[in-house]
């Protein structure tokens, strides 16, 4: 199964300070995407591995083919857990030449991984240790001279091993509600930075491209939270955020721009860049916003709480849940309250209450029935297609799975793909 993959599996041994590129056999044996990652996780289980990966179709013309992921042993449950990497991180990782990266062991000093154009480097991160995620992202981009680098990093919470720690996707947090940020911290791994201009090949490019375009043609575009909020049964969420909404944003190749950039340090109507250096943040987590809205927070203050959580590298979802019942208004109080969450000793996420169940977390509240949500996640994480999009768009999983053959010569239906995760 060579097509749709660019490069080998990368094995990084932080203890030895080495990298090794090995054939991607797991994709042939276990299946692509998360199926291969689970096999690699098992193979290297004695070295507390973190496996960063992308799916079979990540980075292709298939709608919402943005999905990457990180898999590791959750400090909250002791079990393997997956966090989604949306926006552009999964795509950029694949184009950097590494479809899957296994990070083993513990580094003697802080480091970050820099993957670019088929070259893996382990870089000194002593100067980054202690920085929040916003400053760490800026520092890596400045050092490497490229603003499009995607930075998966931890903040002070991850460095301290807090159970509230979360891996951040550039500045914006992520769906890591399993404390995988604390796993990065105990490895002395500050960040994984990726950038690449690789090519993705298909077995039958014409048939694959036509099939991907046909999927796009059947999907209605949406802008902003509204469609998602309605589907969640929380139509008020969109209107609540409206006073600070500046623009919408989507992940790679997604016709549903379900993230909202909120401005709360200058008027949201201001379009040009002004003197305000950090006017707001991207609200990409509907579940966290929903908790704060229901808890009586004003939207600007809620966005400040989400920003403070992302900066410290704290899980926005659990932070929102803990802060929900005590609305704050002053930014100073909000920043202090968020920082104090790092020391919360008991942070296990209540199972079954908009929470983590098994491998998958709740970066949005589950859409559809539990069975539909689990199936969309299973297929989505194997193929690298956003499960939220799959359920919102109504794309037929059969039509999506049919693209595996022209993509990579893989004959598999949705049940086969879902079953690859065991
Ligand atoms: S549905 Fe939302 S989270 Fe999913 S790919 Fe599209 S914009 Fe990203």
Short mmCIF file of N, CA, C and O in Angstrom, two decimals, residues 19-114:
data_model
loop_
_atom_site.label_atom_id
_atom_site.label_comp_id
_atom_site.label_asym_id
_atom_site.label_seq_id
_atom_site.Cartn_x
_atom_site.Cartn_y
_atom_site.Cartn_z
N UNK A 19 17.04 9.23 15.37
CA UNK A 19 15.84 9.02 14.54
C UNK A 19 16.14 7.92 13.54
O UNK A 19 17.27 7.78 13.09
N UNK A 20 15.09 7.16 13.22
CA UNK A 20 15.26 6.07 12.26
C UNK A 20 14.01 6.01 11.38
O UNK A 20 12.89 6.06 11.87
N UNK A 21 14.21 5.91 10.08
CA UNK A 21 13.09 5.78 9.16
C UNK A 21 12.98 4.32 8.74
O UNK A 21 13.93 3.75 8.21
N UNK A 22 11.81 3.73 9.00
CA UNK A 22 11.62 2.31 8.72
C UNK A 22 10.42 2.14 7.79
O UNK A 22 9.53 3.00 7.76
N UNK A 23 10.37 1.04 7.03
CA UNK A 23 9.22 0.82 6.13
C UNK A 23 7.91 0.81 6.91
O UNK A 23 7.85 0.34 8.05
N UNK A 24 6.87 1.30 6.26
CA UNK A 24 5.58 1.47 6.90
C UNK A 24 4.77 0.17 6.77
O UNK A 24 3.69 0.14 6.20
N UNK A 25 5.31 -0.93 7.33
CA UNK A 25 4.66 -2.23 7.18
C UNK A 25 3.31 -2.30 7.89
O UNK A 25 2.42 -3.03 7.47
N UNK A 26 3.17 -1.55 8.99
CA UNK A 26 1.95 -1.65 9.79
C UNK A 26 0.70 -1.31 8.99
O UNK A 26 -0.39 -1.84 9.24
N UNK A 27 0.85 -0.41 8.00
CA UNK A 27 -0.31 -0.04 7.20
C UNK A 27 -0.81 -1.23 6.39
O UNK A 27 -2.01 -1.38 6.17
N UNK A 28 0.11 -2.06 5.92
CA UNK A 28 -0.30 -3.24 5.15
C UNK A 28 -0.89 -4.30 6.06
O UNK A 28 -1.83 -5.00 5.70
N UNK A 29 -0.33 -4.40 7.27
CA UNK A 29 -0.75 -5.49 8.15
C UNK A 29 -2.02 -5.14 8.94
O UNK A 29 -2.95 -5.95 9.02
N UNK A 30 -2.07 -3.96 9.53
CA UNK A 30 -3.18 -3.60 10.41
C UNK A 30 -4.21 -2.72 9.73
O UNK A 30 -5.38 -2.71 10.10
N UNK A 31 -3.78 -1.95 8.74
CA UNK A 31 -4.64 -0.97 8.10
C UNK A 31 -4.03 0.41 8.25
O UNK A 31 -3.09 0.59 9.03
N UNK A 32 -4.55 1.39 7.52
CA UNK A 32 -3.94 2.73 7.56
C UNK A 32 -4.34 3.54 8.79
O UNK A 32 -5.13 3.10 9.63
N UNK A 33 -3.80 4.75 8.88
CA UNK A 33 -4.21 5.72 9.89
C UNK A 33 -4.07 5.19 11.31
O UNK A 33 -3.04 4.63 11.70
N UNK A 34 -5.14 5.35 12.08
CA UNK A 34 -5.09 4.97 13.49
C UNK A 34 -4.88 3.46 13.67
O UNK A 34 -4.34 3.04 14.69
N UNK A 35 -5.28 2.66 12.68
CA UNK A 35 -5.05 1.21 12.79
C UNK A 35 -3.55 0.92 12.83
O UNK A 35 -3.07 0.15 13.68
N UNK A 36 -2.80 1.56 11.94
CA UNK A 36 -1.34 1.39 11.95
C UNK A 36 -0.73 1.95 13.24
O UNK A 36 0.19 1.36 13.82
N UNK A 37 -1.27 3.09 13.69
CA UNK A 37 -0.73 3.73 14.89
C UNK A 37 -0.93 2.83 16.12
O UNK A 37 -0.04 2.72 16.98
N UNK A 38 -2.09 2.18 16.21
CA UNK A 38 -2.33 1.28 17.35
C UNK A 38 -1.36 0.10 17.32
O UNK A 38 -0.87 -0.34 18.37
N UNK A 39 -1.08 -0.40 16.12
CA UNK A 39 -0.12 -1.50 16.01
C UNK A 39 1.28 -1.04 16.45
O UNK A 39 1.99 -1.75 17.18
N UNK A 40 1.65 0.16 16.04
CA UNK A 40 2.97 0.69 16.43
C UNK A 40 3.01 0.99 17.93
O UNK A 40 4.04 0.79 18.58
N UNK A 41 1.90 1.47 18.46
CA UNK A 41 1.83 1.74 19.90
C UNK A 41 2.08 0.44 20.69
O UNK A 41 2.85 0.42 21.65
N UNK A 42 1.43 -0.63 20.24
CA UNK A 42 1.62 -1.92 20.91
C UNK A 42 3.05 -2.43 20.78
O UNK A 42 3.63 -2.94 21.73
N UNK A 43 3.62 -2.22 19.61
CA UNK A 43 4.99 -2.72 19.35
C UNK A 43 6.01 -2.03 20.25
O UNK A 43 7.01 -2.62 20.64
N UNK A 44 5.77 -0.75 20.55
CA UNK A 44 6.75 0.03 21.34
C UNK A 44 6.21 0.35 22.74
O UNK A 44 6.66 1.31 23.38
N UNK A 45 5.27 -0.46 23.21
CA UNK A 45 4.55 -0.13 24.45
C UNK A 45 5.46 0.05 25.65
O UNK A 45 5.15 0.81 26.57
N UNK A 46 6.61 -0.62 25.67
CA UNK A 46 7.48 -0.52 26.86
C UNK A 46 8.26 0.79 26.92
O UNK A 46 9.01 1.01 27.87
N UNK A 47 8.10 1.66 25.93
CA UNK A 47 8.85 2.93 25.97
C UNK A 47 7.91 4.13 26.04
O UNK A 47 8.29 5.22 25.63
N UNK A 48 6.69 3.92 26.58
CA UNK A 48 5.73 5.01 26.78
C UNK A 48 5.59 5.84 25.49
O UNK A 48 5.78 7.06 25.49
N UNK A 49 5.21 5.19 24.38
CA UNK A 49 5.26 5.91 23.10
C UNK A 49 4.14 6.92 22.93
O UNK A 49 3.03 6.75 23.45
N UNK A 50 4.44 7.97 22.22
CA UNK A 50 3.43 8.86 21.67
C UNK A 50 3.49 8.67 20.16
O UNK A 50 4.58 8.73 19.58
N UNK A 51 2.35 8.43 19.55
CA UNK A 51 2.34 8.20 18.11
C UNK A 51 1.54 9.32 17.45
O UNK A 51 0.34 9.48 17.70
N UNK A 52 2.23 10.12 16.66
CA UNK A 52 1.57 11.18 15.88
C UNK A 52 1.31 10.62 14.49
O UNK A 52 2.21 9.99 13.90
N UNK A 53 0.11 10.85 13.95
CA UNK A 53 -0.16 10.23 12.66
C UNK A 53 -1.19 10.96 11.83
O UNK A 53 -1.81 11.94 12.24
N UNK A 54 -1.35 10.44 10.62
CA UNK A 54 -2.36 10.96 9.70
C UNK A 54 -3.08 9.77 9.09
O UNK A 54 -2.63 8.63 9.22
N UNK A 55 -4.20 10.01 8.44
CA UNK A 55 -4.99 8.92 7.87
C UNK A 55 -4.67 8.69 6.41
O UNK A 55 -3.90 9.43 5.79
N UNK A 56 -5.32 7.67 5.86
CA UNK A 56 -5.06 7.29 4.46
C UNK A 56 -5.29 8.46 3.52
O UNK A 56 -4.53 8.69 2.59
N UNK A 57 -6.37 9.22 3.75
CA UNK A 57 -6.76 10.27 2.80
C UNK A 57 -6.38 11.67 3.28
O UNK A 57 -6.72 12.65 2.61
N UNK A 58 -5.71 11.78 4.42
CA UNK A 58 -5.32 13.11 4.94
C UNK A 58 -4.54 13.88 3.87
O UNK A 58 -3.63 13.34 3.25
N UNK A 59 -4.94 15.13 3.67
CA UNK A 59 -4.18 16.00 2.76
C UNK A 59 -4.52 15.82 1.30
O UNK A 59 -3.76 16.27 0.44
N UNK A 60 -5.67 15.20 1.02
CA UNK A 60 -6.06 14.97 -0.38
C UNK A 60 -7.26 15.85 -0.72
O UNK A 60 -7.78 16.56 0.15
N UNK A 61 -7.78 15.77 -1.95
CA UNK A 61 -8.97 16.58 -2.30
C UNK A 61 -10.28 16.08 -1.69
O UNK A 61 -11.33 16.64 -1.97
N UNK A 62 -10.24 15.08 -0.86
CA UNK A 62 -11.46 14.60 -0.20
C UNK A 62 -11.92 15.64 0.82
O UNK A 62 -11.09 16.19 1.56
N UNK A 63 -13.21 15.98 0.88
CA UNK A 63 -13.65 17.01 1.84
C UNK A 63 -13.32 16.64 3.29
O UNK A 63 -13.48 15.50 3.69
N UNK A 64 -12.86 17.66 4.02
CA UNK A 64 -12.50 17.53 5.45
C UNK A 64 -11.41 16.49 5.69
O UNK A 64 -11.36 15.90 6.78
N UNK A 65 -10.53 16.32 4.72
CA UNK A 65 -9.43 15.35 4.89
C UNK A 65 -8.26 16.01 5.64
O UNK A 65 -7.11 15.89 5.25
N UNK A 66 -8.61 16.68 6.72
CA UNK A 66 -7.61 17.42 7.52
C UNK A 66 -7.05 16.58 8.65
O UNK A 66 -6.07 16.96 9.29
N UNK A 67 -7.68 15.45 8.94
CA UNK A 67 -7.48 14.86 10.26
C UNK A 67 -6.14 14.15 10.46
O UNK A 67 -5.78 13.25 9.71
N UNK A 68 -5.44 14.60 11.48
CA UNK A 68 -4.30 13.87 12.02
C UNK A 68 -4.67 13.50 13.45
O UNK A 68 -5.76 13.80 13.93
N UNK A 69 -3.75 12.88 14.15
CA UNK A 69 -4.08 12.48 15.53
C UNK A 69 -2.79 12.25 16.30
O UNK A 69 -1.70 12.14 15.74
N UNK A 70 -2.95 12.19 17.62
CA UNK A 70 -1.87 11.74 18.48
C UNK A 70 -2.45 10.69 19.41
O UNK A 70 -3.56 10.84 19.93
N UNK A 71 -1.71 9.61 19.56
CA UNK A 71 -2.14 8.46 20.37
C UNK A 71 -1.10 8.23 21.47
O UNK A 71 0.11 8.23 21.20
N UNK A 72 -1.56 8.06 22.69
CA UNK A 72 -0.64 7.79 23.79
C UNK A 72 -1.38 7.22 24.98
O UNK A 72 -2.61 7.14 24.98
N UNK A 73 -0.64 6.84 26.00
CA UNK A 73 -1.25 6.33 27.22
C UNK A 73 -1.73 7.50 28.06
O UNK A 73 -0.93 8.33 28.50
N UNK A 74 -3.03 7.60 28.29
CA UNK A 74 -3.56 8.74 29.02
C UNK A 74 -3.22 8.64 30.50
O UNK A 74 -3.53 7.63 31.14
N UNK A 75 -2.62 9.69 31.08
CA UNK A 75 -2.38 9.70 32.53
C UNK A 75 -3.68 9.68 33.33
O UNK A 75 -3.67 9.36 34.51
N UNK A 76 -4.80 10.02 32.69
CA UNK A 76 -6.09 10.05 33.41
C UNK A 76 -6.68 8.67 33.58
O UNK A 76 -7.34 8.39 34.57
N UNK A 77 -6.47 7.80 32.59
CA UNK A 77 -7.13 6.49 32.62
C UNK A 77 -6.14 5.33 32.61
O UNK A 77 -6.52 4.20 32.90
N UNK A 78 -4.89 5.60 32.23
CA UNK A 78 -3.92 4.52 32.08
C UNK A 78 -4.12 3.71 30.82
O UNK A 78 -3.44 2.73 30.58
N UNK A 79 -5.07 4.12 29.99
CA UNK A 79 -5.40 3.40 28.76
C UNK A 79 -4.98 4.23 27.55
O UNK A 79 -4.87 5.46 27.63
N UNK A 80 -4.79 3.58 26.39
CA UNK A 80 -4.50 4.35 25.17
C UNK A 80 -5.66 5.30 24.86
O UNK A 80 -6.82 4.95 25.03
N UNK A 81 -5.30 6.49 24.44
CA UNK A 81 -6.30 7.51 24.11
C UNK A 81 -5.82 8.28 22.89
O UNK A 81 -4.62 8.41 22.65
N UNK A 82 -6.79 8.79 22.16
CA UNK A 82 -6.50 9.51 20.92
C UNK A 82 -6.97 10.94 21.04
O UNK A 82 -8.03 11.20 21.60
N UNK A 83 -6.18 11.87 20.52
CA UNK A 83 -6.62 13.26 20.41
C UNK A 83 -6.56 13.66 18.94
O UNK A 83 -5.63 13.28 18.23
N UNK A 84 -7.56 14.42 18.49
CA UNK A 84 -7.57 14.83 17.08
C UNK A 84 -6.64 16.00 16.83
O UNK A 84 -6.45 16.85 17.70
N UNK A 85 -6.05 16.04 15.65
CA UNK A 85 -5.27 17.19 15.22
C UNK A 85 -5.96 17.73 13.98
O UNK A 85 -5.82 17.15 12.89
N UNK A 86 -6.72 18.80 14.14
CA UNK A 86 -7.47 19.35 13.01
C UNK A 86 -6.69 20.52 12.42
O UNK A 86 -5.47 20.57 12.52
N UNK A 87 -7.40 21.44 11.78
CA UNK A 87 -6.80 22.58 11.08
C UNK A 87 -5.81 22.07 10.02
O UNK A 87 -6.22 21.40 9.10
N UNK A 88 -4.49 22.27 10.21
CA UNK A 88 -3.56 21.91 9.14
C UNK A 88 -2.41 21.01 9.62
O UNK A 88 -1.53 20.66 8.83
N UNK A 89 -2.40 20.66 10.90
CA UNK A 89 -1.24 19.94 11.44
C UNK A 89 -1.06 18.56 10.82
O UNK A 89 0.06 18.17 10.45
N UNK A 90 -2.16 17.79 10.70
CA UNK A 90 -2.04 16.44 10.15
C UNK A 90 -1.59 16.46 8.70
O UNK A 90 -0.78 15.64 8.27
N UNK A 91 -2.13 17.42 7.96
CA UNK A 91 -1.78 17.54 6.54
C UNK A 91 -0.30 17.90 6.40
O UNK A 91 0.45 17.29 5.62
N UNK A 92 0.11 18.87 7.18
CA UNK A 92 1.51 19.32 7.07
C UNK A 92 2.47 18.22 7.49
O UNK A 92 3.56 18.08 6.92
N UNK A 93 2.06 17.43 8.48
CA UNK A 93 2.92 16.32 8.90
C UNK A 93 3.10 15.32 7.76
O UNK A 93 4.21 14.88 7.47
N UNK A 94 2.01 15.00 7.09
CA UNK A 94 2.11 14.05 5.98
C UNK A 94 2.98 14.62 4.86
O UNK A 94 3.83 13.93 4.30
N UNK A 95 2.78 15.91 4.56
CA UNK A 95 3.55 16.52 3.48
C UNK A 95 5.01 16.74 3.87
O UNK A 95 5.87 16.96 3.00
N UNK A 96 5.30 16.67 5.16
CA UNK A 96 6.70 16.79 5.59
C UNK A 96 7.46 15.50 5.29
O UNK A 96 8.68 15.45 5.38
N UNK A 97 6.71 14.44 4.94
CA UNK A 97 7.37 13.19 4.59
C UNK A 97 7.16 12.08 5.59
O UNK A 97 7.70 10.98 5.42
N UNK A 98 6.37 12.36 6.64
CA UNK A 98 6.21 11.35 7.69
C UNK A 98 4.74 11.16 8.01
O UNK A 98 4.11 11.99 8.68
N UNK A 99 4.19 10.05 7.51
CA UNK A 99 2.78 9.78 7.75
C UNK A 99 2.53 9.41 9.20
O UNK A 99 1.47 9.70 9.75
N UNK A 100 3.51 8.76 9.82
CA UNK A 100 3.37 8.37 11.23
C UNK A 100 4.72 8.55 11.92
O UNK A 100 5.78 8.20 11.37
N UNK A 101 4.69 9.08 13.12
CA UNK A 101 5.90 9.33 13.90
C UNK A 101 5.72 8.73 15.29
O UNK A 101 4.77 9.07 16.00
N UNK A 102 6.63 7.84 15.67
CA UNK A 102 6.58 7.22 17.00
C UNK A 102 7.68 7.87 17.84
O UNK A 102 8.86 7.86 17.45
N UNK A 103 7.30 8.44 18.98
CA UNK A 103 8.28 9.09 19.85
C UNK A 103 8.42 8.25 21.11
O UNK A 103 7.48 8.11 21.90
N UNK A 104 9.61 7.68 21.30
CA UNK A 104 9.86 6.77 22.43
C UNK A 104 10.74 7.43 23.48
O UNK A 104 11.57 8.28 23.17
N UNK A 105 10.60 6.98 24.71
CA UNK A 105 11.55 7.33 25.77
C UNK A 105 11.48 8.76 26.25
O UNK A 105 10.56 9.51 25.94
N UNK A 106 12.51 9.13 27.02
CA UNK A 106 12.58 10.43 27.67
C UNK A 106 13.90 11.09 27.30
O UNK A 106 14.97 10.48 27.38
N UNK A 107 13.84 12.34 26.92
CA UNK A 107 15.06 13.08 26.62
C UNK A 107 15.70 13.58 27.92
O UNK A 107 15.00 13.93 28.87
N UNK A 108 17.02 13.66 27.93
CA UNK A 108 17.72 14.14 29.13
C UNK A 108 17.50 15.63 29.33
O UNK A 108 17.63 16.14 30.45
N UNK A 109 17.18 16.35 28.28
CA UNK A 109 16.96 17.79 28.38
C UNK A 109 15.84 18.18 27.40
O UNK A 109 15.51 17.40 26.50
N UNK A 110 15.27 19.37 27.55
CA UNK A 110 14.15 19.74 26.67
C UNK A 110 14.56 19.79 25.19
O UNK A 110 15.60 20.35 24.84
N UNK A 111 13.71 19.19 24.37
CA UNK A 111 13.94 19.18 22.92
C UNK A 111 12.62 19.42 22.20
O UNK A 111 11.55 19.32 22.78
N UNK A 112 12.73 19.75 20.92
CA UNK A 112 11.55 19.68 20.05
C UNK A 112 11.94 18.99 18.76
O UNK A 112 13.12 18.97 18.38
N UNK A 113 10.95 18.38 18.11
CA UNK A 113 11.18 17.69 16.84
C UNK A 113 10.83 18.64 15.71
O UNK A 113 9.77 19.28 15.72
N UNK A 114 11.69 18.69 14.74
CA UNK A 114 11.47 19.56 13.59
C UNK A 114 11.52 18.68 12.34
O UNK A 114 12.56 18.14 11.97
#
